[in-house]
């Protein structure tokens, strides 16, 4: 996922970004000579610094608010939404805090866990909301400690709604958001960036608009870094509020909260909760069309776009915060029409980065998890050190086991029934497995008329890059070379190439051709004979589920298979074939046959036994063609293998 | 310098080479993820492991013995000889220990300092001899500690000659080499590789040949790793000795000491010292030609070649140790005729590596010291950590000051009179300086008929690689762009390319075009205007002696300008343009005008004032063309600059 703006410009002092003693990660070692902040200032800056840089560069931005889902299934969907909406390039997202929903727990629907997933698995800069009323100091400290441990760096400090109807002051507790701000600064120094809420019309419970502004100033002076406002219906409301804030000495960024009206009922409910009044001119439009959802949404988009334009044109607004209500269409539409949705987000690296502060230097990964980045992050979450510059020696920290296939951020988006339609209600032999692989590659429907849009090793349709190899891949899968990962060789394409490009512009990217597949021992025997004549041109690793391992790799050194050369930078090599990691990946790759596929069928059913047979008897093979400037020889290797078999 | 054999083959477990707790460097951090032993097993192995690997691979090797010089000038010459003979690929050299010459002192002629220079500045695996008689345990421990501190890893443990005519046993002292071996193992565990001497004819003072063999066995069993023998005149002598050793259980490598006869007197002297008898058949040849040095040397070479062939053909001998007497011709001739002198040594990296154990992971350096690697090593000798994989962030350890231009390993090989002939007895203006630069590039004699074979910034004639740019360099130097460092762009040449290749075979090397020069402020003003239109394609750093610095480099990040892609390896990027290091280099580059050139002339002489003027007013400029796949644009930049000036 890409949530970072690539047009970082030169001259910013990104390497100085965490000069503060308590800021940034606890565990990243700044003393290491290798830890240059290399490609992407955004990965090294705090949120408030990102905002400042955007303001300086005049680069407008947006952010997105979500609430935690109610069910595990909804969580799976929300995470896909994070991935999709993250691709548009929000500066951050925020996750609201629902005291009734056990928000600090480890439940998959808790605010804490959703925010954790956004940061670590979707790579999104994230603000976690936190309310303070009706909670002890110790509870709050525990929540904050947990947030820090999970890699969360930003808190939206709120009072929260009173427990009963009426507000009662608590002795020894937190009564106002300002108490929470002070508590965070007292207990965590400058670790967190703190956001507070602003009310353009004044807080409904405040004595007056002026009194409310005074409270806001107190929150800022207690240590808040920026303000996000409650929604409003007219740009003048916000602009007046902003001027009033500045007049009393509030100088931090104030971000307008934008609520694109998406439906009659959601508007009414929100208005009731926020005690706002909908202007008459809006009511006049909406009332007559209140049963026509599409019409209301169109109107809402129109209204939001024109209000946002006024805000941006005022020159006082640099970023817009959207209340999405966990929906995509209206917000995306507004952002696209405003021209601040990134249509073709540049990838900082070929893989989806994580936003955990301890991973901010990470810029090398084994290629094996290319289609399963969340699994990779999960299995390396306990690491204290992340490879930077080089993958390094093979005595690196071990990978955690992946037994938790049920975890919502690792689960397939498709339910069992859909998977059965794609992969076959009933398998008749190894060939029917070959067919599934072939259909996934070709995009053609299977014999029952269903398209195969995901595989156990890849929950998404074929990547554009893999499409470059489609014809050959189709051919070899049909014959039992069951490919799960591949990349073409690239000899210096511009880093802006829409398919294989990554990193800042002005650079060149390179790849060695890579092919990874399952194959029967018969095929492997022939393959090994063929590989002899390629000597060191082709490096191979061949392993079965028992761990019998055949390789011609010199020592146990990693082989860089993707790298980039950029103006004024050191070389970046984001993916490697690491022999040691391959043995960890092997366990996962073989287990996916069983966990994701075989278990769709009854125990001892023929279908299940076919998958079990493949699991027990096939080999997992990876091949690298080291001669990247020449034509990829791996297809020739495969052709020779088939020829030998005939 | 290249003393390593490139044909390392695959499969050796180089990364496990210093599993021992006390072996290897004190300061290298094996915990760092980046410290992969990447390119060259030889840099990571102990000498005894290198021997074992050569023995396993059947790759024959040689080693060279030198004695410490008597004068500082002789030391300068010996170091050049190390560089030249090091290029032939010895497995190691050794430096003898002369108790009378204060061998452990800091004098530039001491055994300790010569061995230190060989290891650190010439990158040669080195054995330091050490004798033990007439010395206290504390003295010896102090010598060993010093050797370890300097990066020496191998000791030849000897008894040494008695102080008087007759041997007297010392109470509480060391009486035999075996005592020294035991002492080293007691005090330094397994840190040092220990070599001991073997006497194919028996030690002259031994009771018998058999008794001497027993002493040798004691030395080996006390912890010696291998044996180098005294010289001998017949291959049978050595082969019998070797069999006798094996018969009594000596299994370590035994390396024959080869003495190519180089002259009548040196032979007589050596024979007297070693109490050996020259066989009659040799005497018969030599006596009649004893006044014909050339004839004796030819005979000596012939004799050595045929004896070495017999040894190698026996299958029992894998390496040959040469007593060079600090001379080059005869030994080199023998080695070339045997076919074990490396005519075209493959460079493991584009620059000369150091053999200090703490530098064994070093694989990145700033390009600035390309022609002054010994100065770079000197200025970084206090570092505990060396860049590996990436140069890293700019807060790296600072460079030591270079005030010691007089140090023998940094000094010009040419005496003052020669330099004056090359650079001008009398300068008449800046143009006469331009002419010196131009003649150095072109290879044409200057107007007084002398060739300019070195410059203050480069003590050697133009590198073959720079020759690729000769025509353009000549043109621009003539006009006052005084180049001191440059490289052409290379877009993927084979790593075996004789001019720009480096690293193991089967790889591809790349370069960004680089140009570094001094120029007047007038030229720099025009240059800066021209550079505007190249934007980030050309990164520049422009600085004067006062440190006024102009650059368009993003942040303070290093720019990789040389890198290589190899089969089954991570990317290697051995040279970078580092903005921070450039400011250290700047001081050295400007100081060389004064230290090496201006000081050739009388104070206040016009010649000296011209150099001083350039030193005070010129700028040091470096340019990198980031678009390495395109035609080098730096010449266009320079042409445009001259055009603007016209």
PDB file of N, CA and C in Angstrom, chain B residues 138-172:
ATOM      1  N   UNK B 138      57.495 -10.358  29.242  1.00  0.00           N
ATOM      2  CA  UNK B 138      56.712  -9.129  29.133  1.00  0.00           C
ATOM      3  C   UNK B 138      56.991  -8.408  27.819  1.00  0.00           C
ATOM      4  N   UNK B 139      58.272  -8.378  27.440  1.00  0.00           N
ATOM      5  CA  UNK B 139      58.616  -7.750  26.151  1.00  0.00           C
ATOM      6  C   UNK B 139      57.858  -8.429  25.020  1.00  0.00           C
ATOM      7  N   UNK B 140      57.895  -9.752  25.071  1.00  0.00           N
ATOM      8  CA  UNK B 140      57.276 -10.505  23.978  1.00  0.00           C
ATOM      9  C   UNK B 140      55.767 -10.303  23.968  1.00  0.00           C
ATOM     10  N   UNK B 141      55.173 -10.332  25.155  1.00  0.00           N
ATOM     11  CA  UNK B 141      53.733 -10.091  25.214  1.00  0.00           C
ATOM     12  C   UNK B 141      53.399  -8.711  24.668  1.00  0.00           C
ATOM     13  N   UNK B 142      54.224  -7.739  25.002  1.00  0.00           N
ATOM     14  CA  UNK B 142      53.977  -6.380  24.511  1.00  0.00           C
ATOM     15  C   UNK B 142      54.069  -6.328  22.985  1.00  0.00           C
ATOM     16  N   UNK B 143      55.053  -7.007  22.423  1.00  0.00           N
ATOM     17  CA  UNK B 143      55.169  -7.055  20.962  1.00  0.00           C
ATOM     18  C   UNK B 143      53.922  -7.689  20.343  1.00  0.00           C
ATOM     19  N   UNK B 144      53.499  -8.783  20.948  1.00  0.00           N
ATOM     20  CA  UNK B 144      52.342  -9.493  20.388  1.00  0.00           C
ATOM     21  C   UNK B 144      51.079  -8.652  20.494  1.00  0.00           C
ATOM     22  N   UNK B 145      50.942  -7.963  21.620  1.00  0.00           N
ATOM     23  CA  UNK B 145      49.770  -7.097  21.772  1.00  0.00           C
ATOM     24  C   UNK B 145      49.759  -5.991  20.729  1.00  0.00           C
ATOM     25  N   UNK B 146      50.937  -5.449  20.510  1.00  0.00           N
ATOM     26  CA  UNK B 146      51.044  -4.389  19.510  1.00  0.00           C
ATOM     27  C   UNK B 146      50.704  -4.923  18.115  1.00  0.00           C
ATOM     28  N   UNK B 147      51.251  -6.102  17.814  1.00  0.00           N
ATOM     29  CA  UNK B 147      50.976  -6.710  16.508  1.00  0.00           C
ATOM     30  C   UNK B 147      49.477  -6.907  16.316  1.00  0.00           C
ATOM     31  N   UNK B 148      48.837  -7.395  17.373  1.00  0.00           N
ATOM     32  CA  UNK B 148      47.387  -7.619  17.291  1.00  0.00           C
ATOM     33  C   UNK B 148      46.660  -6.304  17.064  1.00  0.00           C
ATOM     34  N   UNK B 149      47.069  -5.289  17.804  1.00  0.00           N
ATOM     35  CA  UNK B 149      46.428  -3.979  17.681  1.00  0.00           C
ATOM     36  C   UNK B 149      46.569  -3.435  16.267  1.00  0.00           C
ATOM     37  N   UNK B 150      47.683  -3.705  15.643  1.00  0.00           N
ATOM     38  CA  UNK B 150      47.922  -3.190  14.293  1.00  0.00           C
ATOM     39  C   UNK B 150      47.218  -4.022  13.228  1.00  0.00           C
ATOM     40  N   UNK B 151      46.584  -5.100  13.612  1.00  0.00           N
ATOM     41  CA  UNK B 151      45.845  -5.893  12.626  1.00  0.00           C
ATOM     42  C   UNK B 151      46.625  -7.083  12.110  1.00  0.00           C
ATOM     43  N   UNK B 152      47.794  -7.364  12.724  1.00  0.00           N
ATOM     44  CA  UNK B 152      48.557  -8.536  12.296  1.00  0.00           C
ATOM     45  C   UNK B 152      47.928  -9.785  12.892  1.00  0.00           C
ATOM     46  N   UNK B 153      47.872 -10.842  12.088  1.00  0.00           N
ATOM     47  CA  UNK B 153      47.146 -12.021  12.533  1.00  0.00           C
ATOM     48  C   UNK B 153      47.995 -13.276  12.535  1.00  0.00           C
ATOM     49  N   UNK B 154      49.232 -13.146  12.054  1.00  0.00           N
ATOM     50  CA  UNK B 154      50.065 -14.332  11.904  1.00  0.00           C
ATOM     51  C   UNK B 154      51.470 -14.067  12.434  1.00  0.00           C
ATOM     52  N   UNK B 155      51.985 -15.022  13.180  1.00  0.00           N
ATOM     53  CA  UNK B 155      53.320 -14.884  13.752  1.00  0.00           C
ATOM     54  C   UNK B 155      54.162 -16.094  13.341  1.00  0.00           C
ATOM     55  N   UNK B 156      55.384 -15.821  12.905  1.00  0.00           N
ATOM     56  CA  UNK B 156      56.352 -16.899  12.716  1.00  0.00           C
ATOM     57  C   UNK B 156      57.190 -16.939  13.990  1.00  0.00           C
ATOM     58  N   UNK B 157      57.043 -18.011  14.736  1.00  0.00           N
ATOM     59  CA  UNK B 157      57.686 -18.115  16.050  1.00  0.00           C
ATOM     60  C   UNK B 157      59.060 -18.759  15.914  1.00  0.00           C
ATOM     61  N   UNK B 158      60.102 -17.994  16.259  1.00  0.00           N
ATOM     62  CA  UNK B 158      61.483 -18.455  16.087  1.00  0.00           C
ATOM     63  C   UNK B 158      62.251 -18.310  17.394  1.00  0.00           C
ATOM     64  N   UNK B 159      63.322 -19.078  17.491  1.00  0.00           N
ATOM     65  CA  UNK B 159      64.156 -18.906  18.676  1.00  0.00           C
ATOM     66  C   UNK B 159      65.020 -17.665  18.518  1.00  0.00           C
ATOM     67  N   UNK B 160      65.573 -17.514  17.347  1.00  0.00           N
ATOM     68  CA  UNK B 160      66.507 -16.408  17.128  1.00  0.00           C
ATOM     69  C   UNK B 160      67.918 -16.837  17.439  1.00  0.00           C
ATOM     70  N   UNK B 161      68.853 -16.005  17.029  1.00  0.00           N
ATOM     71  CA  UNK B 161      70.262 -16.350  17.228  1.00  0.00           C
ATOM     72  C   UNK B 161      70.707 -15.957  18.627  1.00  0.00           C
ATOM     73  N   UNK B 162      71.576 -16.742  19.187  1.00  0.00           N
ATOM     74  CA  UNK B 162      72.067 -16.407  20.526  1.00  0.00           C
ATOM     75  C   UNK B 162      72.820 -15.085  20.526  1.00  0.00           C
ATOM     76  N   UNK B 163      72.889 -14.484  21.717  1.00  0.00           N
ATOM     77  CA  UNK B 163      73.549 -13.184  21.809  1.00  0.00           C
ATOM     78  C   UNK B 163      75.050 -13.333  21.579  1.00  0.00           C
ATOM     79  N   UNK B 164      75.627 -14.287  22.241  1.00  0.00           N
ATOM     80  CA  UNK B 164      77.059 -14.493  22.048  1.00  0.00           C
ATOM     81  C   UNK B 164      77.314 -15.572  21.012  1.00  0.00           C
ATOM     82  N   UNK B 165      78.512 -16.072  21.023  1.00  0.00           N
ATOM     83  CA  UNK B 165      78.871 -17.120  20.063  1.00  0.00           C
ATOM     84  C   UNK B 165      78.192 -18.427  20.440  1.00  0.00           C
ATOM     85  N   UNK B 166      78.156 -18.678  21.735  1.00  0.00           N
ATOM     86  CA  UNK B 166      77.662 -19.965  22.210  1.00  0.00           C
ATOM     87  C   UNK B 166      76.271 -19.841  22.812  1.00  0.00           C
ATOM     88  N   UNK B 167      75.509 -20.845  22.652  1.00  0.00           N
ATOM     89  CA  UNK B 167      74.139 -20.893  23.153  1.00  0.00           C
ATOM     90  C   UNK B 167      74.128 -21.178  24.645  1.00  0.00           C
ATOM     91  N   UNK B 168      73.488 -20.296  25.409  1.00  0.00           N
ATOM     92  CA  UNK B 168      73.358 -20.557  26.836  1.00  0.00           C
ATOM     93  C   UNK B 168      71.893 -20.566  27.219  1.00  0.00           C
ATOM     94  N   UNK B 169      71.516 -21.559  27.965  1.00  0.00           N
ATOM     95  CA  UNK B 169      70.110 -21.661  28.364  1.00  0.00           C
ATOM     96  C   UNK B 169      69.793 -20.580  29.390  1.00  0.00           C
ATOM     97  N   UNK B 170      68.660 -19.924  29.171  1.00  0.00           N
ATOM     98  CA  UNK B 170      68.267 -18.885  30.124  1.00  0.00           C
ATOM     99  C   UNK B 170      67.249 -19.432  31.110  1.00  0.00           C
ATOM    100  N   UNK B 171      67.415 -19.073  32.355  1.00  0.00           N
ATOM    101  CA  UNK B 171      66.430 -19.462  33.363  1.00  0.00           C
ATOM    102  C   UNK B 171      65.273 -18.453  33.269  1.00  0.00           C
ATOM    103  N   UNK B 172      64.045 -18.966  33.330  1.00  0.00           N
ATOM    104  CA  UNK B 172      62.870 -18.082  33.299  1.00  0.00           C
ATOM    105  C   UNK B 172      62.649 -17.364  31.967  1.00  0.00           C
TER     106      UNK B 172
END
